[in-house]
mmCIF file of C-alpha atoms in Angstrom:
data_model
loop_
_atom_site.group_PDB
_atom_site.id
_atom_site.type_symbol
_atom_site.label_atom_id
_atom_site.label_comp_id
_atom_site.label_asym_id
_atom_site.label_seq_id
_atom_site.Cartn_x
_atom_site.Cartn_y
_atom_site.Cartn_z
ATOM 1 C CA UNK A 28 47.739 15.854 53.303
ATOM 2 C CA UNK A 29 50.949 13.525 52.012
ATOM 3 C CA UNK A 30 48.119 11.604 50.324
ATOM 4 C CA UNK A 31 49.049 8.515 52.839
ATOM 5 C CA UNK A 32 45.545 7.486 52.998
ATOM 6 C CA UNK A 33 45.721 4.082 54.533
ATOM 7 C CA UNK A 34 47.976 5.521 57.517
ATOM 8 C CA UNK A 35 45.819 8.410 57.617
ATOM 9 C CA UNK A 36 42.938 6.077 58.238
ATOM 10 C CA UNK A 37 44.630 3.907 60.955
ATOM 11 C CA UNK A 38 45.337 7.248 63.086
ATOM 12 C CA UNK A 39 41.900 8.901 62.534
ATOM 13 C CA UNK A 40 40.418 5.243 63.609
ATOM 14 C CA UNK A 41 42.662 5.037 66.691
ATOM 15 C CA UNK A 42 41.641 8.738 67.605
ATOM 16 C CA UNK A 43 38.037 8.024 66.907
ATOM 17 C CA UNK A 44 37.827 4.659 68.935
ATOM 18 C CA UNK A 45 39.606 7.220 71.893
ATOM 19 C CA UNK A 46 37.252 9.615 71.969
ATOM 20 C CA UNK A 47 34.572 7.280 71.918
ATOM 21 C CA UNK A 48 35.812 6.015 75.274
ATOM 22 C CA UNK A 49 36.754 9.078 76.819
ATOM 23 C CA UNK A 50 33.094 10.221 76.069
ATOM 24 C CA UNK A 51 34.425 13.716 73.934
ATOM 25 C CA UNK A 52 31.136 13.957 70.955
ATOM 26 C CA UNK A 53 31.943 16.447 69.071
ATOM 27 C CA UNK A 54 35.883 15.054 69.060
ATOM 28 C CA UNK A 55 34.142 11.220 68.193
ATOM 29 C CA UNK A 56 32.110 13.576 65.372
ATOM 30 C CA UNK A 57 35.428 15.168 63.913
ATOM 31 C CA UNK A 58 37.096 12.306 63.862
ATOM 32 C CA UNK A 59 33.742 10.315 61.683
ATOM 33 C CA UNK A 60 34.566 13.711 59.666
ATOM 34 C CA UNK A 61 38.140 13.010 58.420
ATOM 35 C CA UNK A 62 36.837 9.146 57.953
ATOM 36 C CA UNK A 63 34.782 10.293 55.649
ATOM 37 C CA UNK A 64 37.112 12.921 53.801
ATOM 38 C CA UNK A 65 39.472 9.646 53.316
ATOM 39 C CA UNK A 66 36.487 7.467 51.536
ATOM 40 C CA UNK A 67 35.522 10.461 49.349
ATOM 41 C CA UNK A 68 39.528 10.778 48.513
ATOM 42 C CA UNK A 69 39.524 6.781 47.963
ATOM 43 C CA UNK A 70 37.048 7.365 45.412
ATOM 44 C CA UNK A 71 34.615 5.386 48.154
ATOM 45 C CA UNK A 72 31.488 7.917 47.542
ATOM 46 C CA UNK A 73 29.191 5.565 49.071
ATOM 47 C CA UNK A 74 31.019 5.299 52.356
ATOM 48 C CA UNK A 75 32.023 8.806 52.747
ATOM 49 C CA UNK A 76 28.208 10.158 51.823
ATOM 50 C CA UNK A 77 27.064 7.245 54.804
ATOM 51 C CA UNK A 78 29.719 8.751 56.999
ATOM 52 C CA UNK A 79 28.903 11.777 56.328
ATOM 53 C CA UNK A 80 25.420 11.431 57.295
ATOM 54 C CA UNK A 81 26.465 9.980 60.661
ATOM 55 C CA UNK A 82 28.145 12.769 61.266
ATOM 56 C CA UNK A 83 25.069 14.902 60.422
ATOM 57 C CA UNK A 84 23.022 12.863 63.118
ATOM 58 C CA UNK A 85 25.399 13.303 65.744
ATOM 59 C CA UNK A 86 25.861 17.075 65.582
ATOM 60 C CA UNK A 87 22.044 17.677 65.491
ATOM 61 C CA UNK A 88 22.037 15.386 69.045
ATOM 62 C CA UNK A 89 24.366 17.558 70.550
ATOM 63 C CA UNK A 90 21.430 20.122 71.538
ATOM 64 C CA UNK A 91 19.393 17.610 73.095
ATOM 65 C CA UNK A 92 22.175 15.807 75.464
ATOM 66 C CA UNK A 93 22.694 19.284 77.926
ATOM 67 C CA UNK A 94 25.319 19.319 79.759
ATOM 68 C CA UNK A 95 26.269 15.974 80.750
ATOM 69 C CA UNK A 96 26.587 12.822 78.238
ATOM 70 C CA UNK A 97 30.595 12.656 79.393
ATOM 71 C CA UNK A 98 30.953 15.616 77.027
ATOM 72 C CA UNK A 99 34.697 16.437 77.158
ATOM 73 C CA UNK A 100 33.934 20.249 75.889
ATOM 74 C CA UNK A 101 37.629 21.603 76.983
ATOM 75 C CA UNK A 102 35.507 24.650 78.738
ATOM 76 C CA UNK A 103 37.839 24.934 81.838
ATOM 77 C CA UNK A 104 37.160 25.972 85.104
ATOM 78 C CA UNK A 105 36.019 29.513 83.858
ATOM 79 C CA UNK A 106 34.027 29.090 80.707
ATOM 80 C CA UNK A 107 30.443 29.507 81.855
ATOM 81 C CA UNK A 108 29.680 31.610 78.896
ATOM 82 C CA UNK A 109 30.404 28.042 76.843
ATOM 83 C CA UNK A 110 27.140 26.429 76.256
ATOM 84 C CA UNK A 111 26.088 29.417 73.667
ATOM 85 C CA UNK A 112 29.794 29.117 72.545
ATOM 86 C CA UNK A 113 29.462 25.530 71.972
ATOM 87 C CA UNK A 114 26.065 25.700 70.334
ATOM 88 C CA UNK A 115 27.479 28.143 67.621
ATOM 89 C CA UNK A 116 29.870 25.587 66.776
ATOM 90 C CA UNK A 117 27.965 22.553 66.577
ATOM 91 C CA UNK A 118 25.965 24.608 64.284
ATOM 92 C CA UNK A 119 29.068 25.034 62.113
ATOM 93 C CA UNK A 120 29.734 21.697 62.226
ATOM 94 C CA UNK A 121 26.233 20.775 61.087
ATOM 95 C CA UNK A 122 26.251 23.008 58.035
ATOM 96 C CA UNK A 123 29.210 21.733 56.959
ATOM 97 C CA UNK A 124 28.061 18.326 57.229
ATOM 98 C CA UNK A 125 25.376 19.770 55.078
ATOM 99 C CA UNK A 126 27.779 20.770 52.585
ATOM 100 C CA UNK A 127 30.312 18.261 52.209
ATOM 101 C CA UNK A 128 26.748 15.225 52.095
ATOM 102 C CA UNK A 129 25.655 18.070 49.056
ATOM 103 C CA UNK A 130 29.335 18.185 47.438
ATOM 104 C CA UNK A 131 28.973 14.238 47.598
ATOM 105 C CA UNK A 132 25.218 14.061 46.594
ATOM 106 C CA UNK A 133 26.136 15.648 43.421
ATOM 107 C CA UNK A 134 29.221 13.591 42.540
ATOM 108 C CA UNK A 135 26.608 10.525 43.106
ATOM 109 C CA UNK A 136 24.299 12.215 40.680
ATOM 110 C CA UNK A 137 21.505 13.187 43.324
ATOM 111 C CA UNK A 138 21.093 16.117 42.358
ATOM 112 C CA UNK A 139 17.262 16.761 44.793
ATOM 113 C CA UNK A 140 19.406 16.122 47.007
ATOM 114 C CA UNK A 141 22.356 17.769 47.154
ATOM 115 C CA UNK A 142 20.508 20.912 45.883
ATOM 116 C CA UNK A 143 18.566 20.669 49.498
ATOM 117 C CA UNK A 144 21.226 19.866 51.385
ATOM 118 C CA UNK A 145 23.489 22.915 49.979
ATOM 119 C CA UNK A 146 20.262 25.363 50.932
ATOM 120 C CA UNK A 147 20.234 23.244 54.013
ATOM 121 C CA UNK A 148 23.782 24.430 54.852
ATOM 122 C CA UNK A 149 23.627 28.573 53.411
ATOM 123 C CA UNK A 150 20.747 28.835 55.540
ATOM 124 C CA UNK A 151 22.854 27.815 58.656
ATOM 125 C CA UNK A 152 26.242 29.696 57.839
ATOM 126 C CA UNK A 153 23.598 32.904 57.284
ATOM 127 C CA UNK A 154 23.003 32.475 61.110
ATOM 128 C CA UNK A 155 26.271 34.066 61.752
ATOM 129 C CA UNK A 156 26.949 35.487 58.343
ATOM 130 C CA UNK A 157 29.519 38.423 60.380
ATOM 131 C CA UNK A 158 32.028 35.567 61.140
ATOM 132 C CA UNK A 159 34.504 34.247 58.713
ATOM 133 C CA UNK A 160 34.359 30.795 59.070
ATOM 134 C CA UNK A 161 30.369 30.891 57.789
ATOM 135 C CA UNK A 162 31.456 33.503 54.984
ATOM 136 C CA UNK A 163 33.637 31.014 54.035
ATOM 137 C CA UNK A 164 31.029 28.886 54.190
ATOM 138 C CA UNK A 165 28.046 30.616 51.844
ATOM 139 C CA UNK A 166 30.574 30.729 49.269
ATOM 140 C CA UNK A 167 31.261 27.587 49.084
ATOM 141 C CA UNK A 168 27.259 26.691 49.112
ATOM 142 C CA UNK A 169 27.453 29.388 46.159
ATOM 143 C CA UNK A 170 29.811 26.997 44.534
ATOM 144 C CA UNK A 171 27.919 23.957 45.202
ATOM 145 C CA UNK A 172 25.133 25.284 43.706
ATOM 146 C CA UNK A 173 27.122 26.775 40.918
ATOM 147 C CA UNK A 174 28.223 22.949 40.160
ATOM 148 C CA UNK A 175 24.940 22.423 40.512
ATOM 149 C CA UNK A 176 23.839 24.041 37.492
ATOM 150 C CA UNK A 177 26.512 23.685 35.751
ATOM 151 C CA UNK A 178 26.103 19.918 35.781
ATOM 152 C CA UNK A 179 22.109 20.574 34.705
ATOM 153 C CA UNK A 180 24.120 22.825 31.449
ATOM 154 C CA UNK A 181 23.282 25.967 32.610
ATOM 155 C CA UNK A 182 26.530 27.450 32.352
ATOM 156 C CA UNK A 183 24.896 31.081 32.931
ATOM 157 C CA UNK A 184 23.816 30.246 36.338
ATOM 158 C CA UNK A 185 26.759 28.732 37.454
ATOM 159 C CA UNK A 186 28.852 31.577 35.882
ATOM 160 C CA UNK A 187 26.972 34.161 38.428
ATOM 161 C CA UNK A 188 26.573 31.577 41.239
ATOM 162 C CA UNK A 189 30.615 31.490 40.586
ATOM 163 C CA UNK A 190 31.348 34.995 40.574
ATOM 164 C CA UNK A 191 29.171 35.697 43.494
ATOM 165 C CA UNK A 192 31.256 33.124 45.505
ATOM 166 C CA UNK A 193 34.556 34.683 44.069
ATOM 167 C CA UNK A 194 34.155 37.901 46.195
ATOM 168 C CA UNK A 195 33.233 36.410 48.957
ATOM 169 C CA UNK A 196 36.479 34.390 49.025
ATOM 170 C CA UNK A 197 38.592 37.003 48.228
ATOM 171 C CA UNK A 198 36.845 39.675 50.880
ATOM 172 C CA UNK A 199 38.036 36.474 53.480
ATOM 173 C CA UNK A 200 41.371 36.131 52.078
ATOM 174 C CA UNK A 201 40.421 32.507 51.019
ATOM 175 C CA UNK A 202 43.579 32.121 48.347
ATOM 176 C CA UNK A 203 42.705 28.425 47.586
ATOM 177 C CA UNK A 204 39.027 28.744 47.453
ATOM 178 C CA UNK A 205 39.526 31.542 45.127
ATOM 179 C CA UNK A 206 41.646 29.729 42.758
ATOM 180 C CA UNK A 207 39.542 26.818 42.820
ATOM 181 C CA UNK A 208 36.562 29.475 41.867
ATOM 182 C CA UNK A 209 38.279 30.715 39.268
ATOM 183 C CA UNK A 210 39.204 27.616 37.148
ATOM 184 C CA UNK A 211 35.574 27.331 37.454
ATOM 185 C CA UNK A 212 34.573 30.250 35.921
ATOM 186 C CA UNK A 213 36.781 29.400 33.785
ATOM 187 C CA UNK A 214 34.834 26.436 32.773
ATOM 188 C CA UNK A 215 31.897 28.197 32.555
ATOM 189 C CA UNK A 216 32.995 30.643 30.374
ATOM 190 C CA UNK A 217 33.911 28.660 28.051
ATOM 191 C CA UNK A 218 30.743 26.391 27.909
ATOM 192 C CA UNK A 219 28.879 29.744 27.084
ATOM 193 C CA UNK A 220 31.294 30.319 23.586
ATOM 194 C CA UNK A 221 31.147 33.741 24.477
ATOM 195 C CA UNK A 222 34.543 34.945 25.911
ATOM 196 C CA UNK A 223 36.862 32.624 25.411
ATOM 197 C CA UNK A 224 40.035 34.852 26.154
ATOM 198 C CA UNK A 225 38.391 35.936 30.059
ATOM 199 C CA UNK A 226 38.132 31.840 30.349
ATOM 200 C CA UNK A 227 41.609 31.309 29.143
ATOM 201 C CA UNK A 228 43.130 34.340 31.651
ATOM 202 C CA UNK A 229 40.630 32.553 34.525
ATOM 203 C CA UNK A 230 42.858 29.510 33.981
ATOM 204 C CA UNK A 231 45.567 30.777 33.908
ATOM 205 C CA UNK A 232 45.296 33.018 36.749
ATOM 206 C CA UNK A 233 43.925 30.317 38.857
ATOM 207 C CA UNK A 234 47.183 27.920 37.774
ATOM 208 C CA UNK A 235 49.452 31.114 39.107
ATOM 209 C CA UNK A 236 47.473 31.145 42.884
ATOM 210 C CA UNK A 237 48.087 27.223 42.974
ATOM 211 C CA UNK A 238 51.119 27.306 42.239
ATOM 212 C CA UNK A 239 51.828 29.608 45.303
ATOM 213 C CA UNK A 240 49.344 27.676 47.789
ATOM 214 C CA UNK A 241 51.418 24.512 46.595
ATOM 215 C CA UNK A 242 48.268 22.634 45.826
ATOM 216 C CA UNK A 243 49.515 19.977 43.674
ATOM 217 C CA UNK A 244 45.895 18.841 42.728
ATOM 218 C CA UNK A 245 44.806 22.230 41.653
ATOM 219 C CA UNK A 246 48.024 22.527 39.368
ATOM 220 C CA UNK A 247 47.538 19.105 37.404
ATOM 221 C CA UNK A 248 43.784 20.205 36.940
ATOM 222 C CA UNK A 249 45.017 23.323 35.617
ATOM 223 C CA UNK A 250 47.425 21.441 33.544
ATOM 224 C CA UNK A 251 45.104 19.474 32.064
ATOM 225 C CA UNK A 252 42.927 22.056 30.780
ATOM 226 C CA UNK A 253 46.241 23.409 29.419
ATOM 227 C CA UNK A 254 46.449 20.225 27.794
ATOM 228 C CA UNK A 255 43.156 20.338 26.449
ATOM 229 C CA UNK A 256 43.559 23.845 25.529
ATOM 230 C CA UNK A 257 47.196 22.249 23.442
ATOM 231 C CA UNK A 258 45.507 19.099 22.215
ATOM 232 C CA UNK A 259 42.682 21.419 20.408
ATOM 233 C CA UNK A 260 45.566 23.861 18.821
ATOM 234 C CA UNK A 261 46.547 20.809 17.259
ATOM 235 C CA UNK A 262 49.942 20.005 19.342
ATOM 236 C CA UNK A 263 48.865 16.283 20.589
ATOM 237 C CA UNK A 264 52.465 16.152 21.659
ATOM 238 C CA UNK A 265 52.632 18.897 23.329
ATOM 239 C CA UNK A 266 49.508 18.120 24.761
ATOM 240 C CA UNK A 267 50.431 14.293 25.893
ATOM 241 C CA UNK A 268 53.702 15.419 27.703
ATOM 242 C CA UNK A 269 51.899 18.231 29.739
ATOM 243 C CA UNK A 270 49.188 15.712 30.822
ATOM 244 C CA UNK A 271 51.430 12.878 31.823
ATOM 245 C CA UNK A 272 53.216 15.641 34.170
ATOM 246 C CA UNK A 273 49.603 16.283 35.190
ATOM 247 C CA UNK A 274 48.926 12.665 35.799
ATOM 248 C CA UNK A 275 51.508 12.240 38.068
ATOM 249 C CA UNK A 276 50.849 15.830 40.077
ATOM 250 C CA UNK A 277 46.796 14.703 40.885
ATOM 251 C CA UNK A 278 48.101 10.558 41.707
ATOM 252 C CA UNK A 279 50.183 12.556 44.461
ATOM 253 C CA UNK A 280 47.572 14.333 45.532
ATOM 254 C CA UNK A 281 45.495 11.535 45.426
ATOM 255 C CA UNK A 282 42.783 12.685 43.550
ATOM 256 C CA UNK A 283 40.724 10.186 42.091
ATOM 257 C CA UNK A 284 38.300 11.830 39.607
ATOM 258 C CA UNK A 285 41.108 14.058 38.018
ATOM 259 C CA UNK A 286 43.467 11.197 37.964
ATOM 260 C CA UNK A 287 40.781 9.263 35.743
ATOM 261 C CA UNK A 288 39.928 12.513 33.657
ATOM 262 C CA UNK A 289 43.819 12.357 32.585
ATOM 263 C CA UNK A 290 44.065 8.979 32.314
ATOM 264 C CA UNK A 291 41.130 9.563 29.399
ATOM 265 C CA UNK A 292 42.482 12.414 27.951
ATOM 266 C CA UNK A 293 45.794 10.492 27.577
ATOM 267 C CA UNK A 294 44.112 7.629 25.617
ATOM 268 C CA UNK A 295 42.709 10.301 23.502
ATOM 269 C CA UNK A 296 45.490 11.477 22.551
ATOM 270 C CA UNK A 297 46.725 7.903 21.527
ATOM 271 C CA UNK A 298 43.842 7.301 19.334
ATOM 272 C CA UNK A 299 45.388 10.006 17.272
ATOM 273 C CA UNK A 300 48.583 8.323 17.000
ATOM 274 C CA UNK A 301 46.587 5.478 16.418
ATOM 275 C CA UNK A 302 48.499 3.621 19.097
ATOM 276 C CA UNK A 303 45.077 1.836 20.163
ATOM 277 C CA UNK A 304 46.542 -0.473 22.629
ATOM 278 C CA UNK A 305 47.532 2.502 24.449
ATOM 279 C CA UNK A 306 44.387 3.932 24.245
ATOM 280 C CA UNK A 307 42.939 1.280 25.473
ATOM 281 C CA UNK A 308 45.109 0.553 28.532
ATOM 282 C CA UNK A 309 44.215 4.337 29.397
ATOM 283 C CA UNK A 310 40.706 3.942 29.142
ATOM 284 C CA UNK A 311 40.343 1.297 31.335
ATOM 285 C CA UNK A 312 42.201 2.592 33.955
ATOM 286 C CA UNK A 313 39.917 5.562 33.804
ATOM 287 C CA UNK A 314 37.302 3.186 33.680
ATOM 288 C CA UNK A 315 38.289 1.557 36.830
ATOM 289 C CA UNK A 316 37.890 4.865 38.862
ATOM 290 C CA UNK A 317 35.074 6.083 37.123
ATOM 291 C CA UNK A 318 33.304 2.596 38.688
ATOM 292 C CA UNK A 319 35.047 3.308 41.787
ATOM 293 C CA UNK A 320 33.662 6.757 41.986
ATOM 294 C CA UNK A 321 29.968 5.602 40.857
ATOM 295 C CA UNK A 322 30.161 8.255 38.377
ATOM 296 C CA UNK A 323 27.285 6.422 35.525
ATOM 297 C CA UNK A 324 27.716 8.905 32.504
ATOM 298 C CA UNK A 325 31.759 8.630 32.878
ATOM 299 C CA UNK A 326 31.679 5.059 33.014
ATOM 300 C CA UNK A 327 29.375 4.886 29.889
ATOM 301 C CA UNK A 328 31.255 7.339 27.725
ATOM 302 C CA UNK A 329 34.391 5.381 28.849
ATOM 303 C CA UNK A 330 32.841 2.007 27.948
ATOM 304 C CA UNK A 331 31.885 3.319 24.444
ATOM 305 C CA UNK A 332 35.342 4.874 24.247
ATOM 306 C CA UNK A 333 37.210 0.569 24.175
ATOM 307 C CA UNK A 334 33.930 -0.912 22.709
ATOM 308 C CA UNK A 335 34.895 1.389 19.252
ATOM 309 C CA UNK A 336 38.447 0.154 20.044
ATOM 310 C CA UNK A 337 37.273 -3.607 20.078
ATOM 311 C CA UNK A 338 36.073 -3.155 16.672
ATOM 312 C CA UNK A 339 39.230 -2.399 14.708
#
């Protein structure tokens, strides 16, 4: 959470490589779990979607190894209700396995894929829809598939995939989710150039709930818009200013697709000072993370973005 990724790594390795011995699964699949959070915060898509899918494997062996295996459950001497117990759980850990390999699918551009995989993963949290960890859960498929469609431009879909998972969230008290949901819808409003003041009080509203869950990456992507928002008003220095302090938030926070969004707005922005060395050396930092990420139509609008500059 400090965004100390590499010591992050060392400890979930350590724990991982202890659990392994001490024969505790579903501990050895956690662990592959964070592993994988840390490669998708890297920027390492690959690596976390293979991780990921390891994961996946493991959790769907659980109901085939009964009782034995050197499972280290934590049960107790009186837990012999703990085997239906268990089983519930495992099948929360497989749908969100199923979520996070469709969240990943989609930043990969597979979108078959992820698509299945976030069906995959409603269909399992609507086993125990009653509990609030797999409410949680269906609105964040809701999302998925929101992102989903929104990445296919059809804004309209994701806008009611959106607001569907918006009360959810809110019904469980979910204050990040639902700012996270709403700078989406905030995004989709927009696309649809039909109420651009709800998107603009989306934003905004959704900056206000970061700000009071602390989130430092939902903030600078927040900020950014806000930049966007100043850049197209026709303050550029307005605009630069709030998007360095953006740039610096989402670096913290270690997150590596908004970091490169900023870094591209930023050489935007120098274009129209016509400070094209600038530009440049922000573009191919974004470029660098957009190849990092494996995101194809990033790295080609970026690429087009310096090959205009090499002309001049």
């Amino acid at each position: 959470r400090n965004g100390e990724l590499k010591q992050a790594a060392t400890k979930f390795s350590s724990a991982l490589t202890l659990f392994k011995k001490a024969g505790c699964a579903p501990e050895v699949a956690d662990a592959l779990a964070k592993l994988a959070e840390i490669a998708n915060a890297r920027g390492d898509l690959a690596d976390a979607f293979s991780t990921t899918g390891d994961v996946l494997t493991m959790v769907r062996g659980f109901g085939r190894m009964g009782m034995g295996m050197g499972m280290s459950m934590g049960w107790g001497h009186a837990g012999m209700a703990a085997p239906a117990a268990v089983s519930a759980v495992n099948r929360q850990r497989e749908a969100q396995a199923l979520l996070e390999l469709g969240k990943l699918a989609l930043a990969l551009g597979n979108l078959d894929t992820a698509r299945g995989r976030f069906e995959e993963a409603a269909a399992i949290f609507n086993e125990a829809k009653d509990d609030h960890v797999a409410k949680q859960g269906l609105a964040s498929c809701a999302v998925g598939l929101g992102d989903l469609s929104f990445k296919q431009n059809d804004a309209e879909d994701a806008l009611a995939r959106y607001q569907s998972a918006l009360v959810m969230f809110r019904r469980s008290y979910a204050t990040r989710q639902e700012a996270d949901t709403l700078a989406k819808i905030g995004q989709a409003q927009q696309a649809l150039h039909t109420n651009f003041d709800a998107g603009l009080v989306a934003h905004i509203t959704a900056l206000a709930m970061f700000r009071k869950t602390r989130s430092e990456s939902g903030i600078a992507g927040q900020l950014r818009w806000v930049g966007d928002y100043t850049r197209a008003g026709g303050a550029p220095k307005e605009a630069l200013a709030i998007y360095h302090v953006a740039g610096s938030l989402c670096r913290r926070a270690t997150d590596w697709r908004l970091s490169a969004d900023v870094h591209a707005c930023i050489g935007d922005v120098c274009v129209t000072f016509n400070n094209r060395d600038g530009a440049r050396e922000r573009y191919e930092r974004s470029l660098v993370l957009y190849r990092k990420g494996s995101d194809t139509r990033a790295v080609q609008l970026c690429q087009e973005k310096i090959d205009e500059l090499s002309l001049y």
